[in-house]
PDB file of C-alpha atoms in Angstrom:
ATOM      1  CA  UNK A 278      15.016  10.576   4.088  1.00  0.00           C
ATOM      2  CA  UNK A 279      15.277   8.389   0.982  1.00  0.00           C
ATOM      3  CA  UNK A 280      15.522   4.655   1.350  1.00  0.00           C
ATOM      4  CA  UNK A 281      19.073   3.915   0.241  1.00  0.00           C
ATOM      5  CA  UNK A 282      20.211   0.748  -1.456  1.00  0.00           C
ATOM      6  CA  UNK A 283      16.724  -0.511  -2.254  1.00  0.00           C
ATOM      7  CA  UNK A 284      15.341  -1.314  -5.683  1.00  0.00           C
ATOM      8  CA  UNK A 285      12.059   0.119  -6.872  1.00  0.00           C
ATOM      9  CA  UNK A 286      10.468  -3.311  -6.395  1.00  0.00           C
ATOM     10  CA  UNK A 287      11.708  -3.492  -2.784  1.00  0.00           C
ATOM     11  CA  UNK A 288      10.376  -0.011  -2.055  1.00  0.00           C
ATOM     12  CA  UNK A 289       7.016  -0.859  -3.597  1.00  0.00           C
ATOM     13  CA  UNK A 290       6.837  -4.090  -1.576  1.00  0.00           C
ATOM     14  CA  UNK A 291       7.547  -2.179   1.641  1.00  0.00           C
ATOM     15  CA  UNK A 292       4.948   0.510   0.905  1.00  0.00           C
ATOM     16  CA  UNK A 293       2.232  -2.027   0.050  1.00  0.00           C
ATOM     17  CA  UNK A 294       2.749  -3.770   3.365  1.00  0.00           C
ATOM     18  CA  UNK A 295       3.000  -0.458   5.228  1.00  0.00           C
ATOM     19  CA  UNK A 296      -0.305   0.745   3.784  1.00  0.00           C
ATOM     20  CA  UNK A 297      -2.030  -2.621   4.257  1.00  0.00           C
ATOM     21  CA  UNK A 298      -1.104  -2.918   7.930  1.00  0.00           C
ATOM     22  CA  UNK A 299      -1.195   0.787   8.780  1.00  0.00           C
ATOM     23  CA  UNK A 300      -4.914   1.404   8.757  1.00  0.00           C
ATOM     24  CA  UNK A 301      -7.048   1.416  11.878  1.00  0.00           C
ATOM     25  CA  UNK A 302      -7.787  -2.312  11.619  1.00  0.00           C
ATOM     26  CA  UNK A 303      -5.191  -3.368   9.065  1.00  0.00           C
ATOM     27  CA  UNK A 304      -6.062  -5.673   6.209  1.00  0.00           C
ATOM     28  CA  UNK A 305      -5.086  -9.256   5.623  1.00  0.00           C
ATOM     29  CA  UNK A 306      -3.350 -10.028   2.359  1.00  0.00           C
ATOM     30  CA  UNK A 307      -6.420 -12.023   1.343  1.00  0.00           C
ATOM     31  CA  UNK A 308      -8.806  -9.148   2.137  1.00  0.00           C
ATOM     32  CA  UNK A 309      -6.672  -6.713   0.137  1.00  0.00           C
ATOM     33  CA  UNK A 310      -6.559  -9.057  -2.836  1.00  0.00           C
ATOM     34  CA  UNK A 311     -10.309  -9.577  -2.769  1.00  0.00           C
ATOM     35  CA  UNK A 312     -10.845  -5.802  -2.507  1.00  0.00           C
ATOM     36  CA  UNK A 313      -8.724  -5.480  -5.663  1.00  0.00           C
ATOM     37  CA  UNK A 314     -10.920  -8.002  -7.478  1.00  0.00           C
ATOM     38  CA  UNK A 315      -8.528 -10.948  -7.324  1.00  0.00           C
ATOM     39  CA  UNK A 316     -10.325 -14.307  -6.914  1.00  0.00           C
ATOM     40  CA  UNK A 317     -10.416 -15.312  -3.250  1.00  0.00           C
ATOM     41  CA  UNK A 318      -8.551 -18.559  -3.974  1.00  0.00           C
ATOM     42  CA  UNK A 319      -5.423 -16.691  -5.094  1.00  0.00           C
ATOM     43  CA  UNK A 320      -5.820 -13.289  -3.418  1.00  0.00           C
ATOM     44  CA  UNK A 321      -3.509 -13.915  -0.456  1.00  0.00           C
ATOM     45  CA  UNK A 322      -0.761 -15.518  -2.536  1.00  0.00           C
ATOM     46  CA  UNK A 323      -0.734 -12.743  -5.099  1.00  0.00           C
ATOM     47  CA  UNK A 324      -0.548  -9.922  -2.546  1.00  0.00           C
ATOM     48  CA  UNK A 325       2.112 -11.861  -0.638  1.00  0.00           C
ATOM     49  CA  UNK A 326       4.228 -12.055  -3.793  1.00  0.00           C
ATOM     50  CA  UNK A 327       3.940  -8.287  -4.250  1.00  0.00           C
ATOM     51  CA  UNK A 328       4.947  -7.708  -0.624  1.00  0.00           C
ATOM     52  CA  UNK A 329       7.883 -10.101  -0.885  1.00  0.00           C
ATOM     53  CA  UNK A 330       9.076  -8.428  -4.086  1.00  0.00           C
ATOM     54  CA  UNK A 331       8.755 -11.694  -6.010  1.00  0.00           C
ATOM     55  CA  UNK A 332       6.425 -10.026  -8.504  1.00  0.00           C
ATOM     56  CA  UNK A 333       5.800  -6.357  -9.226  1.00  0.00           C
ATOM     57  CA  UNK A 334       2.337  -5.186 -10.242  1.00  0.00           C
ATOM     58  CA  UNK A 335       1.796  -3.685 -13.674  1.00  0.00           C
ATOM     59  CA  UNK A 336       0.530  -0.106 -13.925  1.00  0.00           C
ATOM     60  CA  UNK A 337      -3.175  -1.035 -13.834  1.00  0.00           C
ATOM     61  CA  UNK A 338      -2.683  -3.319 -10.847  1.00  0.00           C
ATOM     62  CA  UNK A 339      -0.730  -0.574  -9.082  1.00  0.00           C
ATOM     63  CA  UNK A 340      -3.731   1.725  -9.496  1.00  0.00           C
ATOM     64  CA  UNK A 341      -6.025  -1.014  -8.161  1.00  0.00           C
ATOM     65  CA  UNK A 342      -3.721  -1.543  -5.175  1.00  0.00           C
ATOM     66  CA  UNK A 343      -3.689   2.173  -4.405  1.00  0.00           C
ATOM     67  CA  UNK A 344      -7.482   2.382  -4.632  1.00  0.00           C
ATOM     68  CA  UNK A 345      -7.989  -0.657  -2.408  1.00  0.00           C
ATOM     69  CA  UNK A 346      -5.498   0.715   0.137  1.00  0.00           C
ATOM     70  CA  UNK A 347      -6.988   4.211  -0.094  1.00  0.00           C
ATOM     71  CA  UNK A 348      -3.603   5.808  -0.814  1.00  0.00           C
ATOM     72  CA  UNK A 349      -2.337   7.775  -3.801  1.00  0.00           C
ATOM     73  CA  UNK A 350      -0.280   5.696  -6.248  1.00  0.00           C
ATOM     74  CA  UNK A 351       2.672   7.968  -5.509  1.00  0.00           C
ATOM     75  CA  UNK A 352       2.721   6.744  -1.909  1.00  0.00           C
ATOM     76  CA  UNK A 353       3.428   3.218  -3.125  1.00  0.00           C
ATOM     77  CA  UNK A 354       6.290   4.424  -5.314  1.00  0.00           C
ATOM     78  CA  UNK A 355       8.115   6.992  -3.228  1.00  0.00           C
ATOM     79  CA  UNK A 356      11.527   6.097  -1.884  1.00  0.00           C
ATOM     80  CA  UNK A 357      11.418   9.088   0.456  1.00  0.00           C
ATOM     81  CA  UNK A 358      10.082   8.288   3.936  1.00  0.00           C
ATOM     82  CA  UNK A 359       9.536  11.985   4.686  1.00  0.00           C
ATOM     83  CA  UNK A 360       7.391  12.391   1.577  1.00  0.00           C
ATOM     84  CA  UNK A 361       5.432   9.260   2.467  1.00  0.00           C
ATOM     85  CA  UNK A 362       4.870  10.743   5.922  1.00  0.00           C
ATOM     86  CA  UNK A 363       3.584  13.987   4.434  1.00  0.00           C
ATOM     87  CA  UNK A 364       1.196  12.033   2.204  1.00  0.00           C
ATOM     88  CA  UNK A 365      -0.028  10.187   5.300  1.00  0.00           C
ATOM     89  CA  UNK A 366      -0.577  13.414   7.219  1.00  0.00           C
ATOM     90  CA  UNK A 367      -2.395  14.996   4.285  1.00  0.00           C
ATOM     91  CA  UNK A 368      -4.693  12.003   3.832  1.00  0.00           C
ATOM     92  CA  UNK A 369      -5.378  11.821   7.550  1.00  0.00           C
ATOM     93  CA  UNK A 370      -6.423  15.472   7.613  1.00  0.00           C
ATOM     94  CA  UNK A 371      -8.756  14.962   4.656  1.00  0.00           C
ATOM     95  CA  UNK A 372     -10.470  11.991   6.281  1.00  0.00           C
ATOM     96  CA  UNK A 373     -10.797  13.762   9.640  1.00  0.00           C
ATOM     97  CA  UNK A 374     -12.321  16.843   8.006  1.00  0.00           C
ATOM     98  CA  UNK A 375     -14.721  14.666   6.021  1.00  0.00           C
ATOM     99  CA  UNK A 376     -15.801  12.845   9.184  1.00  0.00           C
ATOM    100  CA  UNK A 377     -14.578   9.508   7.827  1.00  0.00           C
ATOM    101  CA  UNK A 378     -12.321   6.938   9.401  1.00  0.00           C
ATOM    102  CA  UNK A 379      -8.750   8.137   9.735  1.00  0.00           C
ATOM    103  CA  UNK A 380      -6.198   6.581   7.438  1.00  0.00           C
ATOM    104  CA  UNK A 381      -2.922   6.039   9.234  1.00  0.00           C
ATOM    105  CA  UNK A 382       0.047   4.695   7.315  1.00  0.00           C
ATOM    106  CA  UNK A 383       2.730   4.984   9.965  1.00  0.00           C
ATOM    107  CA  UNK A 384       4.904   1.938  10.357  1.00  0.00           C
TER     108      UNK A 384
END
């Protein structure tokens, strides 16, 4: 079901947080920022601003976020919870079949 009444920035903010916290161990905002290559002194603040919808990442940063979170960029942009769930299930099956840690994005 689509997220109604939310801007693209609000949806992106929600998906970043969902992906960051949804993994087996979750990631801190600082750890995510550092994984993206942001200096450790500003990593937490920058990711926090993305998650609060204060700032929106540019296209390159969106790709870096997706890579660091191990999700497709489309996951971060979709307003459809059902589609996000299908992406989660697909990724989980890939990681299980590859013998790697399971990615779980459920909120």
